[in-house]
Amino acid sequence: KDAPLLWVHGASLGEILSALPLVHQFAAQNANWNVLLTTGTRSSSQLLRSRAEKGVICQYVPVDLPGSVNRFLTFWRPSAVVFIESELWPNLVFETHRRQIPLALINARISPRSAQRWASSYLKPLFQYLLSRFSMILASGQEDLQRLHAFNINWATYVGNLKTGVAEVPRSLMSTVELIRSRFRSRQVWMAASTHAGEEEIIIETHKELSKMFPNVLTIIAPRHPERKPQIEKLLHMNSMTFELHTEFKSSDSPCSSDVYILDTVGELPAFYSLVDIAFVGGSMVQQVGGHNPIEAAVRGCAVLVGPHAFNFSSLLQQLKEVNFLSWREVASAEDLARAVTLLWHNPALLQQRKEAANKAAQALSLGVTERILAQVSLLITPVEPHKSQGELKVEGLESV
């Protein structure tokens, strides 16, 4: 009860998956500390409770209202706080800082669109003042670092992207995947991962194109939000396509004969990447999402395909390309996606080359990144003075915050 507490917060599933290796390593190295891990979505909370190791406390983040924040901080009394990516809730940040609790923002991400919005004459001082409350800021990439420096956040630094670190898949889950692999053995299997509304229609059209040349094609659709399953089922019915649900899988099932297999669960996607040679990473064919982490597919040896709107991962994708040009390929439409899959299935040597390129690039980027970020975070558990620039970034009307 009286042990010091590290509070780590990630908004949703992607941030929580990337945080788990960091949190588990911290807990292993600091046995006298407790760790509180919070999130804001039901799916990431479910994953947390099934994956977090003993000694890691899992909770929802409080609503960003003064009363809720005060009660939360008074109850948990964190000794240090780590926010991931772009979690800049004003009341949480200001009240944590007011209580002189060291704050870190890791994997800090600021897209070109966000940078342009924050650069307005009204918002820029607020943005600078908000970030000045953090004792430590670790950018998610060099481009993000440059944008932060453009706002005079000069103490921000870069030691690696947290999302290149990959958590191990539980053995029990891999046993299930091996049973499923036997059901897919006679099929040409590819996967559309982390899909969003507007992308399943593209995947269905891609499947139809592929089935003309590969009659035994099987498409795995893994929606980012499994609660969208009814909409996907409706689309498949409208297109006269058969499908199976992963939640209805039984070990005694016969070989899969459906057109589509829907992965309608949370947290099993990393294991499913090991079932396929080719993976399209979703959230990248629709403009409003910004893509999802390609590292999970790449590190498990998939040939990676990404749509044109993966702006949230532009820095990471660029790093992969710099390590190996063949680590991923962009596709812009259903026709383009079908051509890319067809090319790889018709050229086994090229497919193997693409798989190895993705794996080696991902391994190179992930090497030691969790340890480097952990070394920085560990500085929070020693006394940290407020950043000197805080006094220089005061804004009229905000000094009392």
Coordinates of C-alpha atoms in Angstrom, one line a residue:
K1 CA 0.0 0.0 0.0
D2 CA 2.8 2.4 0.8
A3 CA 5.0 1.4 -2.1
P4 CA 5.7 4.0 -4.8
L5 CA 3.5 3.8 -7.8
L6 CA 4.3 4.3 -11.5
W7 CA 1.2 5.3 -13.5
V8 CA 1.3 4.6 -17.2
H9 CA -1.6 5.6 -19.5
G10 CA -2.3 4.7 -23.1
A11 CA -5.4 5.7 -25.0
S12 CA -6.4 2.5 -26.7
L13 CA -5.4 -0.9 -28.0
G14 CA -2.3 0.1 -30.0
E15 CA -0.8 2.1 -27.2
I16 CA -1.5 -0.6 -24.6
L17 CA 0.1 -3.3 -26.7
S18 CA 3.2 -1.3 -27.2
A19 CA 3.3 -0.4 -23.5
L20 CA 3.1 -3.9 -22.1
P21 CA 6.8 -4.9 -22.7
L22 CA 7.9 -1.6 -21.2
V23 CA 5.7 -2.0 -18.1
H24 CA 6.6 -5.6 -17.5
Q25 CA 10.3 -4.9 -17.8
F26 CA 9.9 -1.9 -15.4
A27 CA 8.1 -4.1 -12.9
A28 CA 10.7 -6.8 -13.1
Q29 CA 13.5 -4.3 -12.5
N30 CA 11.7 -2.4 -9.7
A31 CA 10.1 -5.0 -7.4
N32 CA 9.5 -2.3 -4.7
W33 CA 7.3 -0.3 -7.1
N34 CA 3.6 -0.9 -8.0
V35 CA 2.5 -0.2 -11.5
L36 CA -0.9 1.2 -12.6
L37 CA -1.8 0.9 -16.2
T38 CA -4.9 2.8 -17.5
T39 CA -6.7 3.1 -20.8
G40 CA -9.8 4.6 -22.2
T41 CA -11.5 1.9 -24.3
R42 CA -13.3 -1.3 -23.5
S43 CA -11.3 -3.4 -26.0
S44 CA -7.9 -2.3 -24.6
S45 CA -9.2 -2.8 -21.0
Q46 CA -10.2 -6.4 -21.8
L47 CA -6.8 -7.0 -23.3
L48 CA -5.0 -5.5 -20.3
R49 CA -6.8 -7.7 -17.8
S50 CA -5.9 -10.9 -19.8
R51 CA -2.2 -9.9 -20.6
A52 CA -1.0 -7.8 -17.7
E53 CA 1.4 -9.7 -15.4
K54 CA 0.9 -10.1 -11.7
G55 CA 1.5 -6.9 -9.8
V56 CA 0.3 -4.6 -12.6
I57 CA -3.0 -2.8 -11.7
C58 CA -5.4 -2.2 -14.6
Q59 CA -8.0 0.6 -14.5
Y60 CA -9.9 3.0 -16.8
V61 CA -8.5 6.6 -17.0
P62 CA -10.6 9.2 -15.2
V63 CA -12.8 11.6 -17.2
D64 CA -10.8 14.8 -17.6
L65 CA -12.8 16.9 -15.2
P66 CA -11.3 18.6 -12.1
G67 CA -13.3 16.6 -9.6
S68 CA -12.6 13.2 -11.3
V69 CA -8.9 14.0 -11.7
N70 CA -8.5 15.1 -8.1
R71 CA -10.2 12.0 -6.7
F72 CA -8.2 9.7 -9.0
L73 CA -4.8 11.3 -8.0
T74 CA -5.7 11.4 -4.3
F75 CA -6.7 7.8 -4.3
W76 CA -3.7 6.4 -6.3
R77 CA -1.0 8.9 -5.2
P78 CA 1.3 8.1 -8.2
S79 CA 5.0 8.8 -7.7
A80 CA 5.7 9.2 -11.4
V81 CA 3.4 9.4 -14.5
V82 CA 4.0 8.3 -18.1
F83 CA 1.5 9.3 -20.9
I84 CA 1.9 7.6 -24.3
E85 CA 1.7 9.4 -27.7
S86 CA -0.8 12.3 -27.8
E87 CA -2.6 12.0 -24.5
L88 CA -2.7 15.6 -23.6
W89 CA -5.7 16.0 -21.2
P90 CA -5.3 19.4 -19.7
N91 CA -6.8 18.7 -16.2
L92 CA -4.8 15.5 -15.8
V93 CA -1.6 17.2 -16.9
F94 CA -2.0 20.4 -14.9
E95 CA -3.1 18.8 -11.7
T96 CA -0.4 16.1 -11.8
H97 CA 2.2 18.8 -12.3
R98 CA 0.6 21.0 -9.6
R99 CA 1.2 18.1 -7.1
Q100 CA 4.8 18.0 -8.2
I101 CA 4.6 14.5 -9.6
P102 CA 7.2 13.9 -12.4
L103 CA 5.5 13.6 -15.8
A104 CA 6.8 12.0 -19.0
L105 CA 5.3 11.9 -22.5
I106 CA 6.8 9.0 -24.4
N107 CA 6.4 8.1 -28.1
A108 CA 5.1 11.7 -28.5
R109 CA 3.4 12.0 -31.8
I110 CA 2.4 15.2 -33.6
S111 CA 1.1 14.8 -37.2
P112 CA 1.6 17.5 -39.8
R113 CA -2.1 18.3 -39.6
S114 CA -2.0 18.6 -35.8
A115 CA 1.1 20.7 -36.0
Q116 CA -0.6 23.1 -38.3
R117 CA -3.7 23.3 -36.0
W118 CA -1.6 23.9 -32.9
A119 CA 0.5 26.6 -34.7
S120 CA -2.4 29.0 -34.8
S121 CA -1.9 32.2 -32.8
Y122 CA -4.5 31.2 -30.2
L123 CA -3.5 27.6 -29.7
K124 CA 0.3 27.7 -29.9
P125 CA 0.9 29.3 -26.5
L126 CA -1.5 26.8 -24.9
F127 CA 0.2 23.9 -26.6
Q128 CA 3.6 25.1 -25.5
Y129 CA 2.4 25.7 -21.9
L130 CA 0.8 22.2 -21.8
L131 CA 4.0 20.4 -22.9
S132 CA 6.1 22.5 -20.6
R133 CA 4.5 20.6 -17.7
F134 CA 6.3 17.4 -18.8
S135 CA 9.8 16.8 -17.3
M136 CA 10.6 14.4 -20.1
I137 CA 9.4 14.1 -23.7
L138 CA 10.5 11.3 -26.0
A139 CA 9.4 11.7 -29.6
S140 CA 8.1 8.7 -31.7
G141 CA 10.3 9.6 -34.6
Q142 CA 12.7 12.2 -36.0
E143 CA 9.9 14.0 -37.9
D144 CA 7.9 14.3 -34.7
L145 CA 11.0 15.5 -32.9
Q146 CA 11.5 18.3 -35.5
R147 CA 7.9 19.4 -35.1
L148 CA 8.2 19.6 -31.3
H149 CA 11.4 21.6 -31.6
A150 CA 9.6 24.0 -33.9
F151 CA 7.4 24.8 -31.0
N152 CA 10.5 25.4 -28.8
I153 CA 10.0 22.1 -27.0
N154 CA 13.8 21.8 -27.1
W155 CA 14.2 19.3 -24.3
A156 CA 12.3 16.7 -26.3
T157 CA 14.5 13.9 -27.6
Y158 CA 14.3 10.6 -29.6
V159 CA 15.6 7.2 -28.5
G160 CA 13.4 5.0 -30.6
N161 CA 9.7 4.2 -31.4
L162 CA 7.9 2.3 -28.6
K163 CA 5.7 0.6 -31.2
T164 CA 8.7 -1.2 -32.7
G165 CA 8.8 -3.3 -29.5
V166 CA 6.6 -6.4 -29.8
A167 CA 5.1 -8.3 -27.0
E168 CA 5.3 -12.0 -26.9
V169 CA 2.2 -14.0 -27.9
P170 CA 0.9 -16.2 -25.0
R171 CA 1.6 -19.9 -25.6
S172 CA -2.1 -20.8 -25.2
L173 CA -3.0 -18.5 -28.0
M174 CA -0.3 -20.0 -30.3
S175 CA -1.8 -23.5 -29.6
T176 CA -5.2 -22.3 -30.8
V177 CA -3.6 -20.8 -33.9
E178 CA -1.8 -24.0 -34.8
L179 CA -5.2 -25.8 -34.7
I180 CA -6.6 -23.2 -37.0
R181 CA -3.6 -23.5 -39.3
S182 CA -4.5 -27.1 -39.9
R183 CA -8.0 -26.0 -41.0
F184 CA -6.5 -23.5 -43.6
R185 CA -3.9 -25.9 -44.9
S186 CA -5.4 -26.4 -48.4
R187 CA -6.2 -22.7 -48.9
Q188 CA -4.5 -19.6 -50.3
V189 CA -4.7 -17.4 -47.2
W190 CA -4.1 -13.6 -46.8
M191 CA -5.3 -11.2 -44.2
A192 CA -6.8 -7.7 -44.0
A193 CA -5.9 -6.5 -40.5
S194 CA -7.3 -3.7 -38.3
T195 CA -9.9 -2.7 -40.9
H196 CA -12.3 0.2 -40.4
A197 CA -15.7 1.1 -41.9
G198 CA -15.2 1.7 -45.6
E199 CA -12.4 -0.8 -46.0
E200 CA -14.3 -4.0 -45.8
E201 CA -16.0 -3.1 -49.1
I202 CA -12.5 -2.8 -50.6
I203 CA -11.4 -6.1 -49.1
I204 CA -14.5 -7.9 -50.5
E205 CA -13.8 -6.5 -54.0
T206 CA -10.2 -7.7 -53.6
H207 CA -11.4 -11.1 -52.7
K208 CA -13.6 -11.3 -55.7
E209 CA -10.7 -10.4 -58.0
L210 CA -8.4 -12.9 -56.4
S211 CA -11.0 -15.7 -56.6
K212 CA -10.9 -15.5 -60.4
M213 CA -7.3 -16.7 -60.4
F214 CA -7.2 -18.5 -57.1
P215 CA -10.5 -20.4 -56.5
N216 CA -9.3 -21.6 -53.1
V217 CA -8.5 -18.1 -51.7
L218 CA -9.4 -17.5 -48.1
T219 CA -9.5 -13.9 -46.8
I220 CA -9.2 -13.3 -43.1
I221 CA -10.8 -10.0 -42.0
A222 CA -9.7 -8.7 -38.6
P223 CA -11.7 -5.5 -37.8
R224 CA -10.0 -3.1 -35.5
H225 CA -13.2 -2.9 -33.5
P226 CA -14.9 -6.4 -33.2
E227 CA -18.2 -4.8 -32.3
R228 CA -18.5 -3.9 -35.9
K229 CA -19.0 -7.5 -36.7
P230 CA -22.8 -7.1 -37.6
Q231 CA -22.0 -4.5 -40.3
I232 CA -19.3 -6.8 -41.8
E233 CA -21.7 -9.8 -41.8
K234 CA -24.3 -7.7 -43.6
L235 CA -21.8 -6.7 -46.3
L236 CA -20.8 -10.3 -46.8
H237 CA -24.4 -11.4 -47.1
M238 CA -25.1 -8.7 -49.6
N239 CA -22.2 -10.0 -51.7
S240 CA -23.3 -13.7 -51.4
M241 CA -20.1 -14.6 -49.6
T242 CA -19.8 -17.3 -46.9
F243 CA -18.0 -16.7 -43.7
E244 CA -17.0 -18.1 -40.3
L245 CA -16.5 -16.3 -37.0
H246 CA -13.5 -17.0 -34.9
T247 CA -15.6 -16.8 -31.7
E248 CA -17.4 -19.9 -32.9
F249 CA -14.3 -21.9 -33.6
K250 CA -14.1 -25.4 -32.1
S251 CA -11.1 -27.7 -32.2
S252 CA -13.2 -30.4 -33.8
D253 CA -14.1 -28.3 -36.8
S254 CA -13.5 -29.6 -40.2
P255 CA -11.3 -27.8 -42.8
C256 CA -12.5 -24.2 -43.5
S257 CA -14.5 -23.9 -46.7
S258 CA -15.8 -20.4 -46.3
D259 CA -14.8 -17.4 -48.4
V260 CA -14.0 -15.2 -45.3
Y261 CA -12.8 -15.9 -41.8
I262 CA -13.6 -13.0 -39.4
L263 CA -11.3 -12.6 -36.4
D264 CA -13.9 -11.0 -34.1
T265 CA -11.8 -10.9 -30.9
V266 CA -9.4 -8.5 -29.3
G267 CA -5.7 -9.3 -28.7
E268 CA -5.3 -12.3 -31.1
L269 CA -4.2 -10.4 -34.2
P270 CA -0.4 -10.8 -33.5
A271 CA -0.8 -14.6 -33.4
F272 CA -2.8 -14.6 -36.6
Y273 CA -0.1 -12.8 -38.5
S274 CA 1.9 -16.1 -38.2
L275 CA -0.8 -17.8 -40.2
V276 CA -0.4 -15.8 -43.4
D277 CA 2.3 -14.8 -45.8
I278 CA 0.6 -11.5 -46.9
A279 CA -1.0 -8.9 -44.7
F280 CA -2.7 -5.7 -45.5
V281 CA -2.6 -3.3 -42.5
G282 CA -5.9 -1.4 -42.4
G283 CA -6.9 2.1 -41.3
S284 CA -4.9 3.2 -44.3
M285 CA -7.4 3.1 -47.1
V286 CA -9.7 5.6 -45.4
Q287 CA -8.6 9.2 -44.8
Q288 CA -9.7 9.8 -41.2
V289 CA -7.9 7.0 -39.4
G290 CA -4.2 7.4 -40.2
G291 CA -3.2 3.7 -40.3
H292 CA -2.0 1.2 -37.8
N293 CA 1.3 -0.3 -36.6
P294 CA 2.9 -2.3 -39.5
I295 CA 5.6 -3.7 -37.2
E296 CA 3.5 -6.5 -35.8
A297 CA 2.9 -7.9 -39.3
A298 CA 6.5 -7.3 -40.4
V299 CA 8.2 -8.8 -37.4
R300 CA 6.2 -12.0 -37.8
G301 CA 7.4 -12.4 -41.4
C302 CA 4.5 -11.1 -43.5
A303 CA 4.8 -9.3 -46.8
V304 CA 3.2 -6.0 -45.7
L305 CA 0.8 -3.9 -47.8
V306 CA -0.4 -0.5 -46.6
G307 CA -2.9 2.0 -48.0
P308 CA -2.1 5.6 -48.9
H309 CA -3.5 7.2 -45.7
A310 CA -1.1 5.8 -43.0
F311 CA -0.1 9.3 -41.9
N312 CA 0.1 8.4 -38.2
F313 CA 2.8 5.9 -39.1
S314 CA 4.6 7.8 -41.8
S315 CA 7.8 8.1 -39.8
L316 CA 7.9 4.5 -38.9
L317 CA 7.1 3.4 -42.5
Q318 CA 10.0 5.6 -43.7
Q319 CA 12.3 4.0 -41.2
L320 CA 11.4 0.6 -42.4
K321 CA 12.0 1.6 -46.0
E322 CA 15.4 3.0 -45.1
V323 CA 16.4 -0.3 -43.6
N324 CA 15.1 -2.3 -46.5
F325 CA 13.2 -0.9 -49.5
L326 CA 11.2 -4.1 -49.9
S327 CA 9.9 -4.1 -46.3
W328 CA 6.4 -2.9 -47.4
R329 CA 4.4 -1.7 -50.4
E330 CA 1.7 0.9 -50.8
V331 CA -1.6 0.0 -52.5
A332 CA -4.2 2.5 -53.4
S333 CA -7.4 0.5 -54.3
A334 CA -9.0 -2.9 -54.5
E335 CA -7.6 -3.5 -57.9
D336 CA -4.1 -2.5 -56.7
L337 CA -4.4 -4.7 -53.7
A338 CA -5.5 -7.7 -55.8
R339 CA -2.6 -7.1 -58.2
A340 CA -0.1 -6.9 -55.3
V341 CA -1.3 -10.2 -53.7
T342 CA -1.5 -11.9 -57.1
L343 CA 2.1 -10.9 -58.0
L344 CA 3.4 -12.4 -54.7
W345 CA 1.5 -15.6 -55.0
H346 CA 2.7 -16.0 -58.6
N347 CA 6.3 -15.4 -57.6
P348 CA 7.2 -17.5 -54.5
A349 CA 10.8 -16.2 -54.6
L350 CA 9.7 -12.5 -54.5
L351 CA 7.2 -13.4 -51.8
Q352 CA 10.0 -14.9 -49.7
Q353 CA 12.2 -11.9 -50.4
R354 CA 9.5 -9.5 -49.2
K355 CA 8.8 -11.5 -46.1
E356 CA 12.4 -11.6 -45.1
A357 CA 12.9 -7.9 -45.9
A358 CA 9.9 -7.0 -43.6
N359 CA 11.1 -9.2 -40.8
K360 CA 14.7 -8.0 -40.9
A361 CA 13.7 -4.4 -41.1
A362 CA 11.3 -4.7 -38.1
Q363 CA 13.9 -6.6 -36.1
A364 CA 16.5 -3.9 -36.8
L365 CA 14.2 -1.1 -35.6
S366 CA 13.0 -3.0 -32.5
L367 CA 16.5 -4.0 -31.3
G368 CA 17.0 -2.5 -27.8
V369 CA 14.2 0.1 -28.2
T370 CA 12.3 -1.0 -25.1
E371 CA 15.4 -1.0 -23.0
R372 CA 16.4 2.5 -24.2
I373 CA 13.0 4.0 -23.4
L374 CA 12.9 2.2 -20.1
A375 CA 16.3 3.7 -19.2
Q376 CA 14.8 7.2 -19.8
V377 CA 11.6 6.4 -17.9
S378 CA 13.6 5.1 -15.0
L379 CA 15.0 8.6 -14.5
L380 CA 11.5 9.6 -13.3
I381 CA 11.8 7.5 -10.2
T382 CA 14.7 9.7 -9.1
P383 CA 14.1 13.4 -8.2
V384 CA 13.4 15.4 -11.4
E385 CA 13.4 19.2 -11.4
P386 CA 10.7 21.0 -13.4
H387 CA 12.0 21.9 -16.8
K388 CA 13.7 25.3 -17.0
S389 CA 11.7 26.5 -19.9
Q390 CA 8.4 26.4 -17.9
G391 CA 9.0 29.9 -16.7
E392 CA 9.6 31.1 -20.2
L393 CA 6.4 29.7 -21.6
K394 CA 3.8 31.3 -19.3
V395 CA 0.8 32.6 -21.1
E396 CA -1.4 35.4 -19.9
G397 CA -4.5 34.0 -18.2
L398 CA -2.9 30.5 -17.7
E399 CA -0.4 31.2 -14.9
S400 CA -2.9 30.1 -12.3
V401 CA -3.6 26.7 -13.9

